[in-house]
Coordinates of C-alpha atoms and ligand atoms in Angstrom, one line a residue:
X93 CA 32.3 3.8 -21.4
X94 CA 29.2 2.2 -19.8
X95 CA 27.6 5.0 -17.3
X96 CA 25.3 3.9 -14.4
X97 CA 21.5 5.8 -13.9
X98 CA 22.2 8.9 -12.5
X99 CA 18.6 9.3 -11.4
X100 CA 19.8 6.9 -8.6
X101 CA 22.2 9.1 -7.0
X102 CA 19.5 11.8 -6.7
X103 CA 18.2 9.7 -4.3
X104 CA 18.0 11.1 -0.6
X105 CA 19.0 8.6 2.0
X106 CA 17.7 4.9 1.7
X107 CA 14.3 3.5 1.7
X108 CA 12.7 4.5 4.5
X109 CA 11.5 0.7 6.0
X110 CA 15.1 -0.5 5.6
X111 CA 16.6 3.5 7.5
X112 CA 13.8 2.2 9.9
X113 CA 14.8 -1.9 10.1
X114 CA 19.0 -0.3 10.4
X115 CA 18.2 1.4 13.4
X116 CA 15.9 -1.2 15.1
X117 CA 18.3 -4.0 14.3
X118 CA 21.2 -1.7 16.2
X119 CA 19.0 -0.9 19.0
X120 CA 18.3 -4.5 19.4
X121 CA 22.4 -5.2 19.3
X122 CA 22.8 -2.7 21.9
X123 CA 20.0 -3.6 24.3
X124 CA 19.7 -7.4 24.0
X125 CA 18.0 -7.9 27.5
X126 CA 14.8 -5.3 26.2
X127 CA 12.1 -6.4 24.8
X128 CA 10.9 -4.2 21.0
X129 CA 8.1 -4.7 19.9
X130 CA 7.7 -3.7 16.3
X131 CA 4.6 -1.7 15.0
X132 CA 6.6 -0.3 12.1
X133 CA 6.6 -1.4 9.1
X134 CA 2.9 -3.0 7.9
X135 CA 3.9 -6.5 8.0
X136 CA 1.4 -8.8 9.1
X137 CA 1.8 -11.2 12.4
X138 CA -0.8 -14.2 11.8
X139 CA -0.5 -17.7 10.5
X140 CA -1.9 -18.1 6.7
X141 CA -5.5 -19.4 7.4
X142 CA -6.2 -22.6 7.2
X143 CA -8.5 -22.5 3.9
X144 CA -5.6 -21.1 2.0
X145 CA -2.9 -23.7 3.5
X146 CA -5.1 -26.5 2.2
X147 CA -5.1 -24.6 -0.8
X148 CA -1.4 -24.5 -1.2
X149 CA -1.0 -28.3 0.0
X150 CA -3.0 -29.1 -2.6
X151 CA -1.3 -27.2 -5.3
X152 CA 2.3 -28.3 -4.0
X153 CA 1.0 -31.7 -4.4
X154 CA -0.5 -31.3 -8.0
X155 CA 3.4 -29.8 -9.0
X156 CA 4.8 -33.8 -8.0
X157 CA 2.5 -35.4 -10.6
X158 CA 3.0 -35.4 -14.0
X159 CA -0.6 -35.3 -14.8
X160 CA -1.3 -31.7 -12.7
X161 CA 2.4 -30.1 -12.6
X162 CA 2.4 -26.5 -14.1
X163 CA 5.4 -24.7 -15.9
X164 CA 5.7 -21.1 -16.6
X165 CA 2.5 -19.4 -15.2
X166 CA 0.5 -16.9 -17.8
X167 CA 1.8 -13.7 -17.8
X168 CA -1.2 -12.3 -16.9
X169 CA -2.2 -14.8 -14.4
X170 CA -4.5 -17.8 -14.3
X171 CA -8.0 -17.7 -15.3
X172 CA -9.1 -19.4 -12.1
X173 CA -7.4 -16.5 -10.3
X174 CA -8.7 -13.7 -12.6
X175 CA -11.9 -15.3 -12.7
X176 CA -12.4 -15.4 -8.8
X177 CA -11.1 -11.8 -8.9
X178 CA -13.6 -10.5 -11.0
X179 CA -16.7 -12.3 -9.1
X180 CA -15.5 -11.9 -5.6
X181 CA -14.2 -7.7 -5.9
X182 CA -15.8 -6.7 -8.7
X183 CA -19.3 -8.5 -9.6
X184 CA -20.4 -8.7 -6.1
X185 CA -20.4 -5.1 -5.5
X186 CA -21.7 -3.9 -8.9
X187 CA -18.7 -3.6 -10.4
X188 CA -18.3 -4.6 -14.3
X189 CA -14.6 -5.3 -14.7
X190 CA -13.6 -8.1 -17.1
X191 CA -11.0 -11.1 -16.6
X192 CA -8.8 -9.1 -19.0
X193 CA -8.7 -6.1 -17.3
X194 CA -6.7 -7.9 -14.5
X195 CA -3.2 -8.5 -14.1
X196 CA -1.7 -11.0 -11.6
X197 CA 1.4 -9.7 -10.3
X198 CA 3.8 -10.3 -7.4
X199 CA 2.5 -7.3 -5.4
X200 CA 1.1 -3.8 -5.2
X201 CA 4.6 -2.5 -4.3
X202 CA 5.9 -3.5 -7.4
X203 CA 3.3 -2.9 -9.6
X204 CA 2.8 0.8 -7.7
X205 CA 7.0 1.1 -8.2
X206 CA 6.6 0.2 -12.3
X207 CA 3.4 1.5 -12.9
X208 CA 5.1 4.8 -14.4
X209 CA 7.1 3.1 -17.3
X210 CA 3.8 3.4 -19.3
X211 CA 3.8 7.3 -18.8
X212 CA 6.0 9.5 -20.5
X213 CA 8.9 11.5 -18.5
X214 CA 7.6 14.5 -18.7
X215 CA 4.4 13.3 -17.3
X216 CA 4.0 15.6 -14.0
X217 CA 3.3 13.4 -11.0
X218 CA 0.8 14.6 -7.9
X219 CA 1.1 13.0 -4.8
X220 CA -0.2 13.0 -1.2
X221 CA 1.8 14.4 1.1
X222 CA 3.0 12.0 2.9
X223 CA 2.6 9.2 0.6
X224 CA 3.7 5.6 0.6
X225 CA 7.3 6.4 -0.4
X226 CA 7.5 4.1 -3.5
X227 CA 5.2 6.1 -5.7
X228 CA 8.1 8.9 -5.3
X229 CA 11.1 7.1 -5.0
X230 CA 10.7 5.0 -8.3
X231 CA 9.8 7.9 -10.3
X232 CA 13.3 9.6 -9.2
X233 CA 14.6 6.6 -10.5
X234 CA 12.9 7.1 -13.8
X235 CA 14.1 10.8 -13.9
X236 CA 10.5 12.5 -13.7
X237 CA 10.8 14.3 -10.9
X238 CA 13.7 17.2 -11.2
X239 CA 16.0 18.4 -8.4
X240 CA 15.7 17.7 -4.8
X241 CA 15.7 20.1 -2.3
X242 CA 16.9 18.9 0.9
X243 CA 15.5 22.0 2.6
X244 CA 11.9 21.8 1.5
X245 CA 12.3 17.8 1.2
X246 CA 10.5 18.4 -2.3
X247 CA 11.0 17.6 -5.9
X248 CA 11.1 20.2 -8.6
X249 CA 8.6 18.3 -10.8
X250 CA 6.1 16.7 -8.5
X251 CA 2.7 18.8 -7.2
X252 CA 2.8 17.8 -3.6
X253 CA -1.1 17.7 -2.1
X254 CA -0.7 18.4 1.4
X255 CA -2.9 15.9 3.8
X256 CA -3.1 17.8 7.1
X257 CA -5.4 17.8 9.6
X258 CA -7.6 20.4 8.5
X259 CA -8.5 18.3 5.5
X260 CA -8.5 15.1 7.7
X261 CA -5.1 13.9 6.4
X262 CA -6.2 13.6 3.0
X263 CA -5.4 14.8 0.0
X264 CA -7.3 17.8 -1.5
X265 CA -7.6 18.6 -5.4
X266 CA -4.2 20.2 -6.5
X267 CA -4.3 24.0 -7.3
X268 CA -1.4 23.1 -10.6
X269 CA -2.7 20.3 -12.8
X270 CA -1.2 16.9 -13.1
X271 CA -0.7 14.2 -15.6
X272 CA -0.7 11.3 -13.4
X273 CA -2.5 11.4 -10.0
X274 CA -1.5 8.9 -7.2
X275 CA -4.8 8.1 -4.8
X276 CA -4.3 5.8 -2.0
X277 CA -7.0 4.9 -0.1
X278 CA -7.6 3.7 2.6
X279 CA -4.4 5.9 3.1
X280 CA -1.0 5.1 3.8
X281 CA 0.3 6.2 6.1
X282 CA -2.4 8.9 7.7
X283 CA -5.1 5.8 7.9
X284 CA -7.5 8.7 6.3
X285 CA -10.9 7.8 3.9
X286 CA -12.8 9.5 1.4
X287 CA -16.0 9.1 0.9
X288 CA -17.6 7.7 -2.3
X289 CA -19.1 11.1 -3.9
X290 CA -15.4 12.4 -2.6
X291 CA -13.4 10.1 -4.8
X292 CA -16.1 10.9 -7.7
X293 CA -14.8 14.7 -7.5
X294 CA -11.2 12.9 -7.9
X295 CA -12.3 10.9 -11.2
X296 CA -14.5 14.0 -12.5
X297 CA -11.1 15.9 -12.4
X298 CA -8.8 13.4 -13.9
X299 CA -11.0 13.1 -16.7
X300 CA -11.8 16.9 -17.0
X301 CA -7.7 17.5 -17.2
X302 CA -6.9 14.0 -19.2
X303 CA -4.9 12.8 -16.1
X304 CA -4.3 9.3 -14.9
X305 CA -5.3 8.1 -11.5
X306 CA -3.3 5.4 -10.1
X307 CA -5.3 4.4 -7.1
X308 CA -3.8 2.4 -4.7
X309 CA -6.6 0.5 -2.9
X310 CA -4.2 -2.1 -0.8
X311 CA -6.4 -1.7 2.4
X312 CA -9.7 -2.2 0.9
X313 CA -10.5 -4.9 3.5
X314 CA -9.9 -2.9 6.6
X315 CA -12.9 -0.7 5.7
X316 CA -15.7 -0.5 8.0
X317 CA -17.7 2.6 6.8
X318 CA -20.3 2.2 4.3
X319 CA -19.5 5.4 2.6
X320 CA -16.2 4.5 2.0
X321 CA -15.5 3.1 -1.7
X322 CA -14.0 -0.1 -1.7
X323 CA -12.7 0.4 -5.9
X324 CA -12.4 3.5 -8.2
X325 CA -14.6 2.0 -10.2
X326 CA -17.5 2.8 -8.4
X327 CA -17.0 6.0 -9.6
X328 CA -18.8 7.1 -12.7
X329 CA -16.5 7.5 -15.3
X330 CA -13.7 5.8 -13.9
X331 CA -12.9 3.1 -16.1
X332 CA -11.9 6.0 -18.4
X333 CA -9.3 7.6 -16.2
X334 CA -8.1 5.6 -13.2
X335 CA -5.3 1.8 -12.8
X336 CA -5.9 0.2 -9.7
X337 CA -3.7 -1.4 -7.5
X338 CA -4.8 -4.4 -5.0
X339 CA -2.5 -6.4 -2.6
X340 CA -2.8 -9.8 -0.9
X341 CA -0.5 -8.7 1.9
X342 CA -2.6 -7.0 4.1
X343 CA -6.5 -8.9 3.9
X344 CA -4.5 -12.5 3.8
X345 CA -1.3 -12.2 5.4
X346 CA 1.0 -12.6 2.4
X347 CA 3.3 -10.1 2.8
X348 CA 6.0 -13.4 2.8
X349 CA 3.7 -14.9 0.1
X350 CA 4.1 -12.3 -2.4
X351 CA 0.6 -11.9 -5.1
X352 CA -1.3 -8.9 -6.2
X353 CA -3.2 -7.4 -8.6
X354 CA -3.2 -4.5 -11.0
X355 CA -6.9 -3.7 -13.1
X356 CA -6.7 -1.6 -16.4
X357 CA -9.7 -0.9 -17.5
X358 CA -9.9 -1.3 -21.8
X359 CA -11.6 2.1 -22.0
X360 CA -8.6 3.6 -20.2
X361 CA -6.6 5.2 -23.7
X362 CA -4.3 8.0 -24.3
X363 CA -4.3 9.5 -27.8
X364 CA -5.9 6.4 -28.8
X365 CA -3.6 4.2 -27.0
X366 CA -4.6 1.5 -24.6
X367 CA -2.8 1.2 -21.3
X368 CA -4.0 -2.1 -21.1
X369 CA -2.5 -3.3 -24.1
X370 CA 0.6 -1.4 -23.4
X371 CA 1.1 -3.3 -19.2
X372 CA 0.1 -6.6 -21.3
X373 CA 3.1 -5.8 -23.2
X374 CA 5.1 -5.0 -20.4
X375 CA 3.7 -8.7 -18.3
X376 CA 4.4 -10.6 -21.1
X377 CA 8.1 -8.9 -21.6
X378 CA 9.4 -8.5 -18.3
X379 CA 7.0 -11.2 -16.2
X380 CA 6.9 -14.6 -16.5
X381 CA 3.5 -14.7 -13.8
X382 CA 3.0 -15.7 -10.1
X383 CA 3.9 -18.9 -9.3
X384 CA 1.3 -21.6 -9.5
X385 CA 1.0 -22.4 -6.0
X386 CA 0.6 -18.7 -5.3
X387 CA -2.4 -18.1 -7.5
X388 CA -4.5 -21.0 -6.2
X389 CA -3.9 -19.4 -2.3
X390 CA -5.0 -16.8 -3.9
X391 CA -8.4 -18.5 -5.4
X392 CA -8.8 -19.8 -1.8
X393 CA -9.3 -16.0 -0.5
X394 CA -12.5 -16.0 -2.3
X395 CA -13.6 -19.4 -1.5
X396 CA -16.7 -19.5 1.8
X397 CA -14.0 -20.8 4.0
X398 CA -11.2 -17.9 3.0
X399 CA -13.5 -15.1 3.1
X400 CA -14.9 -16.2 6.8
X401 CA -11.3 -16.9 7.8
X402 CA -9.6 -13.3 6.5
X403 CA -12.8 -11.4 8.1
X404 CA -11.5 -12.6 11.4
X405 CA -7.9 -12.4 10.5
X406 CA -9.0 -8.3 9.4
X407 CA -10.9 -7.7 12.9
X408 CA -8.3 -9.2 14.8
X409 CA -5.5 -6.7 13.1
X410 CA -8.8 -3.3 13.4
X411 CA -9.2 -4.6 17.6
X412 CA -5.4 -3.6 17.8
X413 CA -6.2 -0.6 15.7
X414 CA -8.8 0.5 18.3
X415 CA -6.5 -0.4 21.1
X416 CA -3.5 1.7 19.8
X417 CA -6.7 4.2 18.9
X418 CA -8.4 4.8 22.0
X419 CA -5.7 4.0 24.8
X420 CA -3.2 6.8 23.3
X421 CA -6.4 9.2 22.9
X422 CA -7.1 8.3 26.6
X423 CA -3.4 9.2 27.4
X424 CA -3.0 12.4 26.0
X425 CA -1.9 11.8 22.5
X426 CA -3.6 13.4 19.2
X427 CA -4.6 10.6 17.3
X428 CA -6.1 10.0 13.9
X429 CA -6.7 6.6 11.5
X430 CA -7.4 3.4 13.0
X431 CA -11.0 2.9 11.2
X432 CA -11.1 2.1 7.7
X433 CA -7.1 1.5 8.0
X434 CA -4.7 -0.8 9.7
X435 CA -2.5 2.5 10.4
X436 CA -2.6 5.0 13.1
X437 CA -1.3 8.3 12.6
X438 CA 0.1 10.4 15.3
X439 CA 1.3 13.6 16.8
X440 CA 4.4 13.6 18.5
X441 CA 4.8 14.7 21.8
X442 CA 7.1 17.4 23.3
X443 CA 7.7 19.4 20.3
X444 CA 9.6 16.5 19.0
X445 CA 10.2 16.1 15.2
X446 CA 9.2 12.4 13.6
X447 CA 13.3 11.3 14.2
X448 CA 13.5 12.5 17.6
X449 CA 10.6 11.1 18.5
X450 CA 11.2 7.8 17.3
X451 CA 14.3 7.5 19.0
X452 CA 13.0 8.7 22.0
X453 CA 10.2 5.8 22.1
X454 CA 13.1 3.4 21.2
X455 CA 15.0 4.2 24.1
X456 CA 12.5 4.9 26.2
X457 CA 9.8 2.2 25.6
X458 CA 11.7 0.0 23.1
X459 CA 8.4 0.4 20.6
X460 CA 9.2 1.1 16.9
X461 CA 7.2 2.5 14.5
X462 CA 8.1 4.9 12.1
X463 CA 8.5 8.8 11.5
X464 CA 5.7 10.4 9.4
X465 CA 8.7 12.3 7.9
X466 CA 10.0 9.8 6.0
X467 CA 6.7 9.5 4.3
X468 CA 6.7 13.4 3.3
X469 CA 7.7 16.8 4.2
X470 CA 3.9 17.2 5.7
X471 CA 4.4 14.2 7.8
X472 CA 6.9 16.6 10.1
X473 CA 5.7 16.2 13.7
X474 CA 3.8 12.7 12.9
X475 CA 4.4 9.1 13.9
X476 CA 3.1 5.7 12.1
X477 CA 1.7 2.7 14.2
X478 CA 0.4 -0.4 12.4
X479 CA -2.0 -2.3 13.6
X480 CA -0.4 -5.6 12.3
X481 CA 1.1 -6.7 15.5
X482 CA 0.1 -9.3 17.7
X483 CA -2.6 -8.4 20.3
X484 CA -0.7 -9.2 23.4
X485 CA 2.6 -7.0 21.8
X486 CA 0.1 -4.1 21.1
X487 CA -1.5 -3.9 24.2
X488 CA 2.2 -4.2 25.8
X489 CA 3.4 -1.3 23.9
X490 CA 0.3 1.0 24.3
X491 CA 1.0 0.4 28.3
X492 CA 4.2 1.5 27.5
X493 CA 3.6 4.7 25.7
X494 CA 1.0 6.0 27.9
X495 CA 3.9 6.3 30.5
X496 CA 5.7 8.5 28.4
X497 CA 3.2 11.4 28.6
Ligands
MLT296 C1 4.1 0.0 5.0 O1 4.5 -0.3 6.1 O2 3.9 1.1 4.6 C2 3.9 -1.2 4.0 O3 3.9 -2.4 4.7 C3 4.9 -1.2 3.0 C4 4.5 -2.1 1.9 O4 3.4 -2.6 1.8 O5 5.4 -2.3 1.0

């Protein structure tokens, strides 16, 4: 008889952005004269820029003639794409990655979520703590992670790497040694940074303990410190040790869009097998590439026009950051992120825990963001704000949370 995964009903509760979506959706029902405004879940608010619309025009056009249409993409993504990758993140800051290190994808979250099928199951996982809850979640549903307990909010098998405010919300080397290290920087969801000879103590580790790093650098483009790395791989070393992840979604708005990248370096082997060779066998398996259309927006970030048009897009999104920033700190609240990061992370008031204190600013401000709980045990007592809203909304709901304290 045919038996379903169990390592799905280990599961606490649902994912956190759709508990979060549920209860904003009912408050909405119940309240339809009020106003929410929605700085929860990191989706972005502004139109596609222009460069990257002609881009797509262009494409969409190409797909009606018979001459320029395109059938199944490349697994691993088109050269053009790759190519534009490697000049415009990689050679321009010093960087030597090559075009087959790179692997187009539909996103970070889902490369972040699959990642782990390369790793054995008793491969111990280290996370941040809170952490972007897909790094967890899909290894519970691979069955690395043991028993839950509801009490502690931990799992047996994964070293938890508490970011609290003495360590500036970041994570700290774990005292128990890992197999697979998950680094997200800048962070989601404390907004935190590390600094470049920081994240070299991270690869100097992973290589000292054969552990993988699987850094998650989704919010590279929000950084505005020029200590702050904008790849692993300006690490010494790290080509040996560390996968990383890069999103679309957040530096050109395609969250709806849907493209990403994930680099694997060819020096990066285990036992004398190559992870590359091993996600190129997974692509080509279980992908059949980002559509066409996709990968030349895509092409257009890097193009003069797309980079000029994204660095406004990015300072429009980090002038919300600072108003969420500095008009809560004038208020009262305890406030950290909101520099190098789209995401402000904050204390809630009252003695309130994360759930309380979300539906208290529901009710009493109609403002949604969403629990640092639900990203972590450490996250008790925290709240998430993005900075992804619209200006006019963000101002609005900073007005409104300044009369709550
Ligand atoms: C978030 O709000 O943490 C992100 O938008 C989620 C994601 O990128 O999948």
């Amino acid at each position: 008889m045919v038996k379903v995964n169990d390592n799905y009903q280990k599961l606490p509760g649902s994912y956190l952005f759709s508990t979060v979506g549920k209860k904003e959706r009912e408050y909405r029902a119940a309240h339809p004269d009020k106003k929410v405004i929605k700085l929860s879940i990191g989706d972005v608010t502004q139109p596609i820029a222009p460069a990257i619309i002609d881009a797509m025009h262009k494409s969409v056009d190409e797909m009606g003639v018979r001459e320029t249409f395109r059938g199944y993409a490349p697994d691993l993504g088109y050269e053009f794409l790759r190519s534009a990758i490697v000049k415009g993140d990689y050679a321009s800051r010093g960087m030597d990655i090559a075009i087959d290190e790179i692997f187009v994808s539909d996103g970070a979250k889902s490369d972040s979520a699959n990642i782990q099928e390369l790793f054995a199951l008793d491969n111990v996982i280290a996370v941040g703590d809170p952490v972007y809850p897909v790094y967890v979640d899909s290894n519970v549903m691979a069955g690395r992670t043991g028993t839950y307990d509801p009490a502690t909010g931990q799992w047996s098998n994964v070293i938890y790497m508490p970011c609290l405010e003495e360590n500036g919300f970041a994570p700290m080397l774990p005292d128990k040694v890992p197999d697979i290290i998950y680094l997200c920087f800048p962070n989601n969801p404390t907004g935190a940074t590390i600094t470049r000879d920081q994240l070299q103590k991270w690869v100097d580790y992973a290589n000292e303990k054969k552990a993988v790093i699987i850094y998650d650098a989704a919010y590279e483009a929000y950084i505005s410190e020029a200590d702050v790395p904008h790849s692993i791989y300006e690490c010494d070393g790290a080509k040996k040790c560390a996968i990383e992840l890069r999103s679309f979604s957040k530096n050109a708005g395609f969250t709806g869009v849907r493209l990403g990248f994930t680099v694997i370096p060819k020096a990066l082997t285990i036992d004398g097998v190559s992870l590359n060779a091993m996600w190129a066998r997974r692509h080509g398996t279980k992908y059949n590439g980002a559509p066409y259309i996709v990968q030349r927006a895509g092409e257009a970030v890097y193009s003069e026009a797309g980079r000029a048009q994204l660095k406004e897009q990015v300072a429009y999104y980090m002038n919300n950051a600072k108003v969420i920033k500095e008009g809560l700190a004038q208020a009262g609240y305890s406030v950290s992120g909101g520099v190098n990061a789209p995401y402000i992370w904050l204390k809630t008031t009252g003695g309130m825990n994360s759930w309380e204190f979300f539906d208290y600013l529901l009710n009493e401000a109609s403002v949604v963001g969403t629990p640092g709980s639900g990203f972590g045990p450490s996250g008790e007592g925290y709240f998430r704000l993005t900075a992804f809203g619209t200006y006019e909304d963000t101002v609005e709901a900073i007005e409104r949370m300044k009369k709550l304290i």
